[in-house]
CSV table of C-alpha atoms and ligand atoms in Angstrom, one decimal:
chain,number,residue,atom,x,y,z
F,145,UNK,CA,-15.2,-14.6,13.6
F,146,UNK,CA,-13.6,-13.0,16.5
F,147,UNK,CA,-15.5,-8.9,16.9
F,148,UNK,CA,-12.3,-7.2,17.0
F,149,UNK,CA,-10.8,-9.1,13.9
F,150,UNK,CA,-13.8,-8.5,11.9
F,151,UNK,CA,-13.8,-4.9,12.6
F,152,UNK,CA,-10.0,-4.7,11.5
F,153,UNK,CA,-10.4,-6.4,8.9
F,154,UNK,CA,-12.5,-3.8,7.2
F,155,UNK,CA,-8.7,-2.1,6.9
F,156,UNK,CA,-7.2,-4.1,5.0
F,157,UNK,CA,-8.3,-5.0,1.3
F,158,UNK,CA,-9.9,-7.7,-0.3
F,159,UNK,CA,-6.9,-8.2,-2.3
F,160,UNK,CA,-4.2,-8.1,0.5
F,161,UNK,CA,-6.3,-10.8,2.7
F,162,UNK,CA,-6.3,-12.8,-0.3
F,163,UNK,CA,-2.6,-12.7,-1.1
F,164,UNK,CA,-2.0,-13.4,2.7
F,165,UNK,CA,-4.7,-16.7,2.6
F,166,UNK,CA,-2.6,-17.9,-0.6
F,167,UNK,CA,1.2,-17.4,0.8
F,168,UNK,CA,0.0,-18.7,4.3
F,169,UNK,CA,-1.4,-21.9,2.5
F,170,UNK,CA,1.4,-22.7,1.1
F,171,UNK,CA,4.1,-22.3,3.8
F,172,UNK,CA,2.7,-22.4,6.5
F,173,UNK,CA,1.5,-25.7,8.0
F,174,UNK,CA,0.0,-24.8,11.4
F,175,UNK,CA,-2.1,-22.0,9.3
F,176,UNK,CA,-3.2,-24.8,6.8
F,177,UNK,CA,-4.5,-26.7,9.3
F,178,UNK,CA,-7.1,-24.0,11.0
F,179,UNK,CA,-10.7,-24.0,11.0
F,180,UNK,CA,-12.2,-21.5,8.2
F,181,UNK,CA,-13.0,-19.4,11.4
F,182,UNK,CA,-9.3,-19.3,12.7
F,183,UNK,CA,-7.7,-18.8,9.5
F,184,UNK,CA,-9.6,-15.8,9.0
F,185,UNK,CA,-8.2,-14.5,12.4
F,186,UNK,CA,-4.9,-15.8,11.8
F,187,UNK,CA,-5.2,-13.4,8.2
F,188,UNK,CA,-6.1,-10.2,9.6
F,189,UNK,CA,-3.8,-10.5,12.8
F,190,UNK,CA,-0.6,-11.8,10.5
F,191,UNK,CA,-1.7,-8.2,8.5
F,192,UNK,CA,-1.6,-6.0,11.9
F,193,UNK,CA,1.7,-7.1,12.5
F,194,UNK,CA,3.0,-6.8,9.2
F,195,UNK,CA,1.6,-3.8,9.1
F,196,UNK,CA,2.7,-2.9,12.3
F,197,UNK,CA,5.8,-3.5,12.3
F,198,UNK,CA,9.1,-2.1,10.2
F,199,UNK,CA,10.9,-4.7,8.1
F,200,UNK,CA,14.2,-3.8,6.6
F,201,UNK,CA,16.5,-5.7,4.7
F,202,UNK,CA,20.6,-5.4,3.0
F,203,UNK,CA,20.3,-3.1,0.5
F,204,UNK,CA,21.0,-6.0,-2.1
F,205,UNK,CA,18.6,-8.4,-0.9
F,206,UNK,CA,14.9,-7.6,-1.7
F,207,UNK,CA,12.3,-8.3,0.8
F,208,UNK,CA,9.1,-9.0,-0.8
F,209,UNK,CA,5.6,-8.9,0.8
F,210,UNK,CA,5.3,-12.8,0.9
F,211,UNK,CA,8.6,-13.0,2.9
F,212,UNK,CA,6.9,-10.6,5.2
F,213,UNK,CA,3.9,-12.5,5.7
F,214,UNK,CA,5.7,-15.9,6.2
F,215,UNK,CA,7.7,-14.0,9.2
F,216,UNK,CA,4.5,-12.4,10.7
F,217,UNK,CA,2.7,-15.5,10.5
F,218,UNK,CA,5.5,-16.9,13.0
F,219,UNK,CA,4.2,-14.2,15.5
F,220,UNK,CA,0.5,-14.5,15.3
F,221,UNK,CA,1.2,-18.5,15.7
F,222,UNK,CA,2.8,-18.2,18.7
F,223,UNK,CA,0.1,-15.7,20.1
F,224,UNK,CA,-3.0,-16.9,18.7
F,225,UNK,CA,-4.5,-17.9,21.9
F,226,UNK,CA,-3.1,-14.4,23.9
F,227,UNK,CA,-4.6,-10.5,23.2
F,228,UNK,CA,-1.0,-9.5,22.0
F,229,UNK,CA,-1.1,-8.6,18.8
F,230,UNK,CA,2.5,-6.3,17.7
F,231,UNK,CA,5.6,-6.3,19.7
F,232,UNK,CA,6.2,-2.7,21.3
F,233,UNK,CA,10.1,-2.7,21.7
F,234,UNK,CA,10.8,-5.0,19.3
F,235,UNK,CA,9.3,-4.0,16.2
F,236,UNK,CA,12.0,-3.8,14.2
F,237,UNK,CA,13.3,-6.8,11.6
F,238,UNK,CA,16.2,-6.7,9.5
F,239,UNK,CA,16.2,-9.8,7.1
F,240,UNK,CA,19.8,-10.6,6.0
F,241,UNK,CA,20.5,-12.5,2.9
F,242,UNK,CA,22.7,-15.0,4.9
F,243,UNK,CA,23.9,-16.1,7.8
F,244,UNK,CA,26.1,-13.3,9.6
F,245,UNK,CA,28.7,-12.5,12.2
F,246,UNK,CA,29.3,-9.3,14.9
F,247,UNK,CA,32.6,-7.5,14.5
F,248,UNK,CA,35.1,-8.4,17.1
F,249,UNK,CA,33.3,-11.9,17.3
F,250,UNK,CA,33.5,-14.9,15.2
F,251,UNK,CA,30.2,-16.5,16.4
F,252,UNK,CA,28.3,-17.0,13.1
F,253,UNK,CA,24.4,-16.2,13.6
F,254,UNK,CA,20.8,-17.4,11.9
F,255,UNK,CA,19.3,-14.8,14.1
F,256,UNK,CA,19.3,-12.4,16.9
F,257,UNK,CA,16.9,-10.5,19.4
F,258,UNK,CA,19.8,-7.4,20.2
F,259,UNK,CA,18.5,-5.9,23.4
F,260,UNK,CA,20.4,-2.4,22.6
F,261,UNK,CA,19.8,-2.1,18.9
F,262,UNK,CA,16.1,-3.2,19.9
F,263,UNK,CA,15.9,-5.0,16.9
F,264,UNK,CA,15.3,-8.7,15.6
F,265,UNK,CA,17.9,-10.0,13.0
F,266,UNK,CA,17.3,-13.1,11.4
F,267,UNK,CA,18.5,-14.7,8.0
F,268,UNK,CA,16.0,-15.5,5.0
F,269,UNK,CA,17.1,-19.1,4.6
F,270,UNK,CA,17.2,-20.0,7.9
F,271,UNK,CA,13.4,-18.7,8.1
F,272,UNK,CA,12.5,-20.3,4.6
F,273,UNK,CA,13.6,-23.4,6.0
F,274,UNK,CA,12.0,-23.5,9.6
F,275,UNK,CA,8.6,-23.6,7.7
F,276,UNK,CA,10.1,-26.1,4.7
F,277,UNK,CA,10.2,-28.3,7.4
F,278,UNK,CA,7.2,-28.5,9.6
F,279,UNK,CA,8.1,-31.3,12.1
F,280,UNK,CA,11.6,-31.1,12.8
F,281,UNK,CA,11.2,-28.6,16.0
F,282,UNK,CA,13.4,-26.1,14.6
F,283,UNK,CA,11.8,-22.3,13.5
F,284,UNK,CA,14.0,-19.9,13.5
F,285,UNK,CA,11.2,-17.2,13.8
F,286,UNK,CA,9.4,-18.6,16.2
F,287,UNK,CA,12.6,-19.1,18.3
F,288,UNK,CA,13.9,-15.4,18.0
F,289,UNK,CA,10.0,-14.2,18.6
F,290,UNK,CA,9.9,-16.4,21.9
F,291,UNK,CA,12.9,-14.5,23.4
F,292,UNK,CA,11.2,-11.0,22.1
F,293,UNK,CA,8.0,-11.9,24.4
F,294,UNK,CA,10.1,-12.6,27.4
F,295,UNK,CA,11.3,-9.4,26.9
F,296,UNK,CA,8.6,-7.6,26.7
F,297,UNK,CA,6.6,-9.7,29.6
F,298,UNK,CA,9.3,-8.6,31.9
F,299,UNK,CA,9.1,-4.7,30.6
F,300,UNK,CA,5.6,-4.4,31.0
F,301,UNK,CA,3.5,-3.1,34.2
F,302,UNK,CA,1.3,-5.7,36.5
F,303,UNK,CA,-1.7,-5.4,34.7
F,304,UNK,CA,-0.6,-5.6,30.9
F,305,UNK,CA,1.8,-8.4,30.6
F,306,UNK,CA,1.1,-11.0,28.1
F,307,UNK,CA,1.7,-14.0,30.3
F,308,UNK,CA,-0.2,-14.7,33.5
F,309,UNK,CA,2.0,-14.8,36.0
F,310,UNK,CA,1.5,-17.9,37.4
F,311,UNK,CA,1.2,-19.8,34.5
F,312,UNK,CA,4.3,-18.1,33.9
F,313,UNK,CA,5.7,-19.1,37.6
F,314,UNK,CA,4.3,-22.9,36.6
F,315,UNK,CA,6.2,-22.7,33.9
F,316,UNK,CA,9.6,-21.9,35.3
F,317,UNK,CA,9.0,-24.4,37.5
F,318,UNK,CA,9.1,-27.1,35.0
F,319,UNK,CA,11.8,-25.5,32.9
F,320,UNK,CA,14.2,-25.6,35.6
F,321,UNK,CA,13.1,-29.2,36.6
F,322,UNK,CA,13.9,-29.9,32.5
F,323,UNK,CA,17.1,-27.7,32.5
F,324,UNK,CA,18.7,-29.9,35.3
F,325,UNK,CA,17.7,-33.1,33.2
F,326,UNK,CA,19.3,-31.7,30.1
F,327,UNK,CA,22.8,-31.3,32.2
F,328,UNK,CA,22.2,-34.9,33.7
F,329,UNK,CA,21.8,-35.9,29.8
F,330,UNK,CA,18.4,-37.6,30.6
F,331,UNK,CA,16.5,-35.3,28.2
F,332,UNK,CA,15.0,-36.6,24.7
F,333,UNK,CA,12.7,-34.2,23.9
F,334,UNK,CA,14.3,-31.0,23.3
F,335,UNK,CA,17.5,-30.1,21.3
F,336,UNK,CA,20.6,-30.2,23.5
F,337,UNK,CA,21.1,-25.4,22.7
F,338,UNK,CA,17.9,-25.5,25.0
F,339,UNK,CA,20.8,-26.5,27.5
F,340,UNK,CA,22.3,-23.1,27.6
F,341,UNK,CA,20.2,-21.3,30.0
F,342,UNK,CA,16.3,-20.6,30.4
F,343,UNK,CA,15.7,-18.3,28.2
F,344,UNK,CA,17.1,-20.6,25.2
F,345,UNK,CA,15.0,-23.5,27.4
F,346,UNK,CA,12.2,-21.4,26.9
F,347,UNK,CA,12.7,-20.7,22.9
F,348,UNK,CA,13.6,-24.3,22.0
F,349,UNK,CA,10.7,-25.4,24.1
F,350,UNK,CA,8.3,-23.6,21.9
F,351,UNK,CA,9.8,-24.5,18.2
F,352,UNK,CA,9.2,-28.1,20.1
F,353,UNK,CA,5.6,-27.5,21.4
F,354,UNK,CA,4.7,-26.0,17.9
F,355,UNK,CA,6.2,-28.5,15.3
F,356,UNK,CA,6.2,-31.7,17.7
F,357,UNK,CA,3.1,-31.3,19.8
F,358,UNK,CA,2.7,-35.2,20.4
F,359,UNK,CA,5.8,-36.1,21.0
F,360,UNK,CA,6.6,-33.3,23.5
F,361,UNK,CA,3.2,-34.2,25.5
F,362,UNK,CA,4.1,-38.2,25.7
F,363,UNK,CA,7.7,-37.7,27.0
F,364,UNK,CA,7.3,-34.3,29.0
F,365,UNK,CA,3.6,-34.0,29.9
F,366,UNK,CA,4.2,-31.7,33.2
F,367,UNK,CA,6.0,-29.1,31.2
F,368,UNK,CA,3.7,-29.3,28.0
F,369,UNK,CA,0.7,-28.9,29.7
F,370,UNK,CA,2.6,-25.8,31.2
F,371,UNK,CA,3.2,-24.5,28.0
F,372,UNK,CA,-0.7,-25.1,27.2
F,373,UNK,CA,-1.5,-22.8,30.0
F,374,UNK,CA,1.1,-20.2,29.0
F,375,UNK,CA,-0.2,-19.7,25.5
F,376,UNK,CA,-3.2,-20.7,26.0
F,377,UNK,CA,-3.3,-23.6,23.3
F,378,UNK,CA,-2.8,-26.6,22.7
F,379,UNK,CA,-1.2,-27.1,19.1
F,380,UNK,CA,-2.1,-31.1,19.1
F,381,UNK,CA,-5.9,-29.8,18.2
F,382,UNK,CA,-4.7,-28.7,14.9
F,383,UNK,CA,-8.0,-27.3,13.4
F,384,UNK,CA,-8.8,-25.4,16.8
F,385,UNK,CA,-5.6,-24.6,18.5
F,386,UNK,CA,-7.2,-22.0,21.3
F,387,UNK,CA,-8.2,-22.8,24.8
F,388,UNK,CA,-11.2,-21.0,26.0
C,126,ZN,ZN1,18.0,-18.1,21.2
């Protein structure tokens, strides 16, 4: 096990790792399919950020600790193979019982990353059911959580940002080589929202790279093996995700 995750670990309690192993199990498909070594990683990093990080909810909708988990385990997925480990702006949730609108707009919302309430808003069924179904490339908390680390990479100084920048500049590359397919209609891997600018591009990409690994890397190799670099793993090796 990884130094730094045993040595956190002695935080947290017997108990708590335990309830985490046990609702991780059970919704969480990419989790189920670790090595014993990366599951224990995967545990005590899902607790740092739960810990971490505030959840709220509407008053009349009760946010248990296994809902918590479930959404956490969305973060440490998509940064297992990078050193981040809690989001710094963003580390607010509110969980809403349903889907929800904005005053003054009718656009009906799943979820949200608002840049001036620094806060991520997403909707409970719309995160129940990203993990219900493992393989249909949408994750609602994986999607909002992409947009929050693009945030963040851009806020933070030379030296600390969580994506190297060129894999980074590799990647844009290859996203706006996909982007222009998607308006020529010669795209069939990703969902036709990635379509509305990068930073969507870049979301749906990742629901895609995490919940349809093989079918992304036959019919868009360039830009998976982009995404490979970027997060430095490869979902496709299931029990061993991380690139050294
Ligand atoms: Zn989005």
């Amino acid at each position: 096990m990884n130094i730094k995750y045993k040595l956190f670990g002695l935080f947290f309690k017997q108990n708590s790792k335990l309830e985490c192993h046990n609702v991780l199990l059970t919704t969480n498909t990419y989790y189920k399919n670790l090595s014993k070594e990366n599951k224990k990683n995967f545990r005590i990093r899902t607790l740092i950020f739960l810990e971490t990080t505030n959840f709220n909810s509407d008053p009349e909708f009760h946010l248990d600790k296994s809902m918590k988990i479930i959404i956490s385990s969305a973060f440490v997925q998509i940064t297992f193979g990078l050193k981040i480990n809690t989001l710094n702006i963003f580390n607010n949730i509110f969980i809403t019982p349903r889907s929800y609108s904005y005053k003054n707009n009718t656009a009906i919302f799943d979820g949200d990353v608002n840049l001036y309430t620094k806060k991520i808003n997403m909707s409970w069924p719309a995160i129940e059911n990203g993990f219900k179904i493992p393989d249909d490339a949408i994750n609602l908390s994986i999607h909002e959580f992409g947009h929050c680390l693009i945030f963040e990479n851009t806020k933070r100084s030379y030296l600390s940002k969580i994506f190297k920048e060129k894999s980074f500049n590799q990647w844009k590359k290859q996203a706006e080589y996909k982007f222009q397919k998607i308006k020529l209609n010669k795209n069939k891997v990703l969902r036709d929202y990635a379509g509305t600018n990068l930073m969507e591009l870049f979301s749906v990409s990742l629901e895609t790279f995490f919940e349809k690994p093989e079918f992304f890397e036959k019919n868009e190799p360039i830009l998976y093996l982009s995404m490979v670099k970027l997060f430095k793993q490869d979902p496709r090796n299931k029990l061993n995700p991380i690139i050294k």
